[in-house]
PDB file of C-alpha atoms in Angstrom:
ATOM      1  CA  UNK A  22      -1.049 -12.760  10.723  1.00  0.00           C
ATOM      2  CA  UNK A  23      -4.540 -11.756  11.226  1.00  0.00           C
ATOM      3  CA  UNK A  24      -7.666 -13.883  10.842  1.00  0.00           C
ATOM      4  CA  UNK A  25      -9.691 -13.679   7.695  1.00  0.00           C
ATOM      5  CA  UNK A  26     -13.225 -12.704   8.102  1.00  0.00           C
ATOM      6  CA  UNK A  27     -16.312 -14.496   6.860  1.00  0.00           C
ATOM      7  CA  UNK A  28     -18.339 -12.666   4.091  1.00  0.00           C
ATOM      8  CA  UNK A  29     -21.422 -12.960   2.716  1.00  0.00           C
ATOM      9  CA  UNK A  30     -22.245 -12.601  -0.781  1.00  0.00           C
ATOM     10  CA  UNK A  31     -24.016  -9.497   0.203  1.00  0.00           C
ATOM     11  CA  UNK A  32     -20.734  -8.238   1.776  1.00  0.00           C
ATOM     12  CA  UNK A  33     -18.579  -9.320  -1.358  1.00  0.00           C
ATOM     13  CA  UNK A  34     -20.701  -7.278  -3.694  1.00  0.00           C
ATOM     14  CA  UNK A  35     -20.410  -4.688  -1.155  1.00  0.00           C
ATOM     15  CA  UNK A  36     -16.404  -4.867  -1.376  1.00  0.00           C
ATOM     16  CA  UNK A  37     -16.381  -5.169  -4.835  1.00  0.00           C
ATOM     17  CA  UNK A  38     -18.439  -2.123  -5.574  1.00  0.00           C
ATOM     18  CA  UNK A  39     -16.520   0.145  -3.432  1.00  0.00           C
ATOM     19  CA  UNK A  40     -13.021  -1.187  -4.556  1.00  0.00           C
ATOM     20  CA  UNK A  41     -13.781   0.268  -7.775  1.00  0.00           C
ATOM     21  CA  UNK A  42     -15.803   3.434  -5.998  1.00  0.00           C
ATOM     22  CA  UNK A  43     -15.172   4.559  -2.940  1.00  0.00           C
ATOM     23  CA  UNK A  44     -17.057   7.351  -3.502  1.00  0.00           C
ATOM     24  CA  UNK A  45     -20.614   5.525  -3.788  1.00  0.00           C
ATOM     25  CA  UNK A  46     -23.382   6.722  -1.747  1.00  0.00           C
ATOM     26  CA  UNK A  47     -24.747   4.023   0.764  1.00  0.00           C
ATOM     27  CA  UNK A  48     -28.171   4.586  -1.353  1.00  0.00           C
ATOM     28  CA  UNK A  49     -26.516   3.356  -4.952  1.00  0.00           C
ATOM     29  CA  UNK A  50     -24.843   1.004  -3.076  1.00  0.00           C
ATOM     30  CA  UNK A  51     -28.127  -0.296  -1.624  1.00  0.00           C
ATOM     31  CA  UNK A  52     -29.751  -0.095  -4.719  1.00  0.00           C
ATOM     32  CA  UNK A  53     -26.820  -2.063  -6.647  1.00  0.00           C
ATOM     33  CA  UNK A  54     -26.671  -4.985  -4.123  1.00  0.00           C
ATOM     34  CA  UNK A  55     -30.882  -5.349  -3.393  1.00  0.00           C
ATOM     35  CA  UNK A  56     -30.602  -4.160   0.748  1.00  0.00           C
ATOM     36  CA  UNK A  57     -31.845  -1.084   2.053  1.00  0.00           C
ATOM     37  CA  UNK A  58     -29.749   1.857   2.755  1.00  0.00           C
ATOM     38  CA  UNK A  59     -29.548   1.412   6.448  1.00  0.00           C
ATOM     39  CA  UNK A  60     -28.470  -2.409   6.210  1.00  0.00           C
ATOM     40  CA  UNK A  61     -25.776  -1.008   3.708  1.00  0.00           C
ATOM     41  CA  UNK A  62     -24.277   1.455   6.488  1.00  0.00           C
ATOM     42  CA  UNK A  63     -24.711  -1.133   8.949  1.00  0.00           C
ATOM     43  CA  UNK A  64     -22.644  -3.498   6.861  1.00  0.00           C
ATOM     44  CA  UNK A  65     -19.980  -1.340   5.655  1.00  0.00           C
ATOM     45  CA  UNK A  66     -19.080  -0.032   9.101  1.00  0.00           C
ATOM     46  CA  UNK A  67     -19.254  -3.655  10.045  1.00  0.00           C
ATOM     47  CA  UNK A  68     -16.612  -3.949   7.571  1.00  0.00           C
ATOM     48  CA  UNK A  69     -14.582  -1.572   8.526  1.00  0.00           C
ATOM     49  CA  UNK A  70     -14.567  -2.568  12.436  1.00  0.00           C
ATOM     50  CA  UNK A  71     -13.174  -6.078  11.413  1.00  0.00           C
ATOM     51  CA  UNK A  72     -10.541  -4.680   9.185  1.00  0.00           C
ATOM     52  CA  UNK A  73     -11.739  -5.608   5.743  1.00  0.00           C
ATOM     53  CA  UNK A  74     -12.109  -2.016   4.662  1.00  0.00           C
ATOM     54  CA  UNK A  75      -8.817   0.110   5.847  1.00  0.00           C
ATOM     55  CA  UNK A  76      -9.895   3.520   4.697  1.00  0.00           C
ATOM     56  CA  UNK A  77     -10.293   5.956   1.860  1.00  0.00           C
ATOM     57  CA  UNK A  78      -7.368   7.055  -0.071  1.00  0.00           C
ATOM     58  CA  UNK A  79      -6.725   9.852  -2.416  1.00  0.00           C
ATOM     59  CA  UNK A  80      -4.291   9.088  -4.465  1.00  0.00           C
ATOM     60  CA  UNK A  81      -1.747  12.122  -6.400  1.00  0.00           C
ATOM     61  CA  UNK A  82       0.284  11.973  -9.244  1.00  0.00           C
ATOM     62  CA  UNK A  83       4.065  12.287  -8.324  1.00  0.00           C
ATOM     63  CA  UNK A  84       5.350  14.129 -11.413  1.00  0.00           C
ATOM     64  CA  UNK A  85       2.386  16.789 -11.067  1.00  0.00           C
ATOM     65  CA  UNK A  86       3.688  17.263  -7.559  1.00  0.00           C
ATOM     66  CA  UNK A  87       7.420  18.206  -8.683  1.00  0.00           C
ATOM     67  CA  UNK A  88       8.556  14.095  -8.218  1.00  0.00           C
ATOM     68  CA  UNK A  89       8.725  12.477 -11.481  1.00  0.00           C
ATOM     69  CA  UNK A  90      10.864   9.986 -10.896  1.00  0.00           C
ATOM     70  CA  UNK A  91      10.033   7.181  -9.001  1.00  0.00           C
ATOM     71  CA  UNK A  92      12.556   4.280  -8.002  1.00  0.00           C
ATOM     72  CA  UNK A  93      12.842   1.096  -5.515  1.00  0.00           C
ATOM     73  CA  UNK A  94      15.518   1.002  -2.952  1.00  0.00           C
ATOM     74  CA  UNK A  95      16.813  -2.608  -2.060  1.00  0.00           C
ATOM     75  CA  UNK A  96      18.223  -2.077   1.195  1.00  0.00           C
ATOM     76  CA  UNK A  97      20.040  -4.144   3.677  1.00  0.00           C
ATOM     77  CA  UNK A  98      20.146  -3.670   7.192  1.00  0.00           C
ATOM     78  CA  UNK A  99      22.345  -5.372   9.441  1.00  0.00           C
ATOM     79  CA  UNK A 100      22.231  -6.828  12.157  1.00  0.00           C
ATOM     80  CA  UNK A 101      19.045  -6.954  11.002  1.00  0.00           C
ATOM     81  CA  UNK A 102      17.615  -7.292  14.369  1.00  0.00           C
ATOM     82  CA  UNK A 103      14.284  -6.314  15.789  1.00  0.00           C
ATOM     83  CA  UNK A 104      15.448  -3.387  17.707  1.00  0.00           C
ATOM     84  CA  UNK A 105      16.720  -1.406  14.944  1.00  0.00           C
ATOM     85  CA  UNK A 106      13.551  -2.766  12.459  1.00  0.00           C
ATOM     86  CA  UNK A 107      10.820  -0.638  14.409  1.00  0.00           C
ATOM     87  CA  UNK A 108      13.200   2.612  13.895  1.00  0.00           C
ATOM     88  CA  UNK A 109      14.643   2.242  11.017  1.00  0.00           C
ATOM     89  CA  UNK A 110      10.945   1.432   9.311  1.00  0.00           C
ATOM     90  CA  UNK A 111       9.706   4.763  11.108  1.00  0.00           C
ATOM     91  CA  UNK A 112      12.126   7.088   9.717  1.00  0.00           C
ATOM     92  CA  UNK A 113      11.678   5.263   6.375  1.00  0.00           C
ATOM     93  CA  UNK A 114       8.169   5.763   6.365  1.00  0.00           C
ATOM     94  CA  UNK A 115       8.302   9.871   7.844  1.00  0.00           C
ATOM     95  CA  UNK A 116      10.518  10.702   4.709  1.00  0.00           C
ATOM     96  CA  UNK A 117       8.147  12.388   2.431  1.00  0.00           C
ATOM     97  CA  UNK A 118      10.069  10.859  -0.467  1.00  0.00           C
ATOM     98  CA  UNK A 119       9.499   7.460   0.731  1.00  0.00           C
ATOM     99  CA  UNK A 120       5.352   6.073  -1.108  1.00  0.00           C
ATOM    100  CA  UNK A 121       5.768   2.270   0.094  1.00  0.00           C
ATOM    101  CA  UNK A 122       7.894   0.183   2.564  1.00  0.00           C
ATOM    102  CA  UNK A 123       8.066  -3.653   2.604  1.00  0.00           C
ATOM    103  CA  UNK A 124       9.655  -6.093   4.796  1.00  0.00           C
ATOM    104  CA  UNK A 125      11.428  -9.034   2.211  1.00  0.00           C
ATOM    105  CA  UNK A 126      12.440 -12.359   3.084  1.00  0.00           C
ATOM    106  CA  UNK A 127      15.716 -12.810   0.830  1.00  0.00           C
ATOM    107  CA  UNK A 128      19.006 -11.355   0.559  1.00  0.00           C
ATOM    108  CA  UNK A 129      17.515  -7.616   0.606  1.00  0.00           C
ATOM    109  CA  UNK A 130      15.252  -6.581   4.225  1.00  0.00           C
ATOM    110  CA  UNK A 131      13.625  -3.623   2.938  1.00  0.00           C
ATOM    111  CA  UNK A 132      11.829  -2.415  -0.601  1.00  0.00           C
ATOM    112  CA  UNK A 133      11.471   1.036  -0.717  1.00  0.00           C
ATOM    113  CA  UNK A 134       8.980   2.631  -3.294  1.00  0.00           C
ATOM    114  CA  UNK A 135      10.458   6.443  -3.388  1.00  0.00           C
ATOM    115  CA  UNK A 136       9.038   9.429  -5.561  1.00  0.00           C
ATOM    116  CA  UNK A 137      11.525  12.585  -6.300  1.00  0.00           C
ATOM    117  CA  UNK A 138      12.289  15.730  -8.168  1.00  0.00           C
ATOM    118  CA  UNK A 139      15.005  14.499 -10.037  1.00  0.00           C
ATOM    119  CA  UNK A 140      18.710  12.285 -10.250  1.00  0.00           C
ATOM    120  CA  UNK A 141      19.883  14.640  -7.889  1.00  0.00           C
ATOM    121  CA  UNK A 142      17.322  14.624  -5.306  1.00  0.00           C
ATOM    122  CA  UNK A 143      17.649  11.059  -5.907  1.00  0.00           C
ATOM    123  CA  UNK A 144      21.348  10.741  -5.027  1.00  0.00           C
ATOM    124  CA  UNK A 145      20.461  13.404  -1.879  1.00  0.00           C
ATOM    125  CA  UNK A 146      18.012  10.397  -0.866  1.00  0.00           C
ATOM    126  CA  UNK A 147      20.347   7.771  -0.808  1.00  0.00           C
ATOM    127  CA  UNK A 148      23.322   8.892   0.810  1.00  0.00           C
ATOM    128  CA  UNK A 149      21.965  11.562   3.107  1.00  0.00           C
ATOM    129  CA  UNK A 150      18.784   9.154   4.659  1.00  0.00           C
ATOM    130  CA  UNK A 151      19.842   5.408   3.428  1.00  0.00           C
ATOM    131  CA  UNK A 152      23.423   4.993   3.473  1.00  0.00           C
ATOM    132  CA  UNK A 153      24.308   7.394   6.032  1.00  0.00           C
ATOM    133  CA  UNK A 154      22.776   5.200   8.652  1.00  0.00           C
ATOM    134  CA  UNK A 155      24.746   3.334  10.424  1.00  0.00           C
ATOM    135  CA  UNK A 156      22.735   0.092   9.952  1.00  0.00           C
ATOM    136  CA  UNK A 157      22.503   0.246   6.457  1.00  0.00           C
ATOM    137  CA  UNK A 158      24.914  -2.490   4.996  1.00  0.00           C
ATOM    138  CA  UNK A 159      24.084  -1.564   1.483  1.00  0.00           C
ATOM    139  CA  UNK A 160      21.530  -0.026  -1.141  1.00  0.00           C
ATOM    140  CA  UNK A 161      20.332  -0.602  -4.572  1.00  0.00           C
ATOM    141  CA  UNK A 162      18.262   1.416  -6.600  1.00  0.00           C
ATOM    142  CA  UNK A 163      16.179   0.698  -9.930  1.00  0.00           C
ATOM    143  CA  UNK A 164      14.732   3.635 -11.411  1.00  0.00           C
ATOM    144  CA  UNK A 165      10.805   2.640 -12.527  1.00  0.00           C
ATOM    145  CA  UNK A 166      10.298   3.462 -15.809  1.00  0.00           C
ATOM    146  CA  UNK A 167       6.171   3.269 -16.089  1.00  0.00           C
ATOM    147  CA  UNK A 168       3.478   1.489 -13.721  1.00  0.00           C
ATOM    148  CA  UNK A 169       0.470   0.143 -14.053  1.00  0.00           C
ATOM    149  CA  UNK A 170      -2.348  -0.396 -11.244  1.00  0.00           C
ATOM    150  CA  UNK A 171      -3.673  -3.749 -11.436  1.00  0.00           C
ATOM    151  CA  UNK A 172      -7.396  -5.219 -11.019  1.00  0.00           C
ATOM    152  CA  UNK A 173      -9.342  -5.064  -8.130  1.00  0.00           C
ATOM    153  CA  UNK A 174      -8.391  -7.527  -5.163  1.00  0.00           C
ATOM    154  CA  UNK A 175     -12.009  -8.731  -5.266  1.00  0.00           C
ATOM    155  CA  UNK A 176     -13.348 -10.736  -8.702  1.00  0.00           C
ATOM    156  CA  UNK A 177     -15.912  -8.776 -10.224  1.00  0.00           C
ATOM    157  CA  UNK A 178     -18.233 -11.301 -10.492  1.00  0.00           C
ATOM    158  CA  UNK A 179     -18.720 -14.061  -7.832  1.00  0.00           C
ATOM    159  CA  UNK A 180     -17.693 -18.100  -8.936  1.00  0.00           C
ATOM    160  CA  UNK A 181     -21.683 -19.809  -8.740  1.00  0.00           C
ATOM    161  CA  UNK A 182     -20.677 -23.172  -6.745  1.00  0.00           C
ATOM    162  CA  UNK A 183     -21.265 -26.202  -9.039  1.00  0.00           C
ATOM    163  CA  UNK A 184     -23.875 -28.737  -7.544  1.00  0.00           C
ATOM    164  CA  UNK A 185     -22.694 -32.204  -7.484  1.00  0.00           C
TER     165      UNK A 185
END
């Protein structure tokens, strides 16, 4: 696990702002949190050296893209050992099908977050890159019916401390 950073208000409003805009000049910005442009680069790349920000992201929707259905894999690896973790993740992840990966505690090792054409392409998926390999004990597969994004990690307003 990594080490949390310390941040300032200044940097939380910062954070907050360009959660919900990425796309902000480092003027508005400035002008939104009360610093001067240059302090604002200075901060955000500060940010981004100690791995608060992680990057820019453009996000496309699946089904405009030919992949309008979306489902989770369960799958279970075994031996689940770290040898065949670091390859098995890696093909995972260079399958242009595949949108999220997670490592579970639990009866299931891997969640897989997959967007594709159709039932079909679907099927293709599982059997041709999942179950085919040789570590795969077993797969299960719940088609996702809607999502929704949720809030901003940040609170849009910051908690004023209580004096005692």
């Amino acid at each position: 696990m990594t080490d949390s950073v310390v941040l300032d208000p200044v940097d939380l409003h910062l954070l907050r702002l360009l959660q919900n805009d990425a796309r902000a000049t480092y003027r508005e910005l400035a002008a939104q949190v009360g610093v001067a442009p240059s302090t604002c680069l200075d901060r955000v790349a500060r940010l981004r050296r100690a791995g608060v920000i992680l990057g820019h992201q453009l996000r496309l929707d699946p089904a405009k893209l030919g992949r309008g259905l979306e489902a989770l894999l369960s799958v279970q690896v075994r031996p689940h050992r770290r040898e065949l973790v670091g390859p098995f993740v890696e093909r995972v992840r260079a399958l242009p099908e595949s949108r999220t990966v997670f490592h579970l505690t639990g009866p299931d090792d891997y969640l897989v977050h997959v967007a594709v054409a159709d039932m079909a392409d679907l099927q293709r998926l599982v059997l041709d890159e999942f179950t085919s390999q040789r570590e795969v004990a077993r797969v299960e597969t719940r088609l996702i019916f809607q999502q929704w994004d949720c809030g901003p990690l940040l609170p849009l307003a910051t908690p004023v401390a209580e004096s005692g």
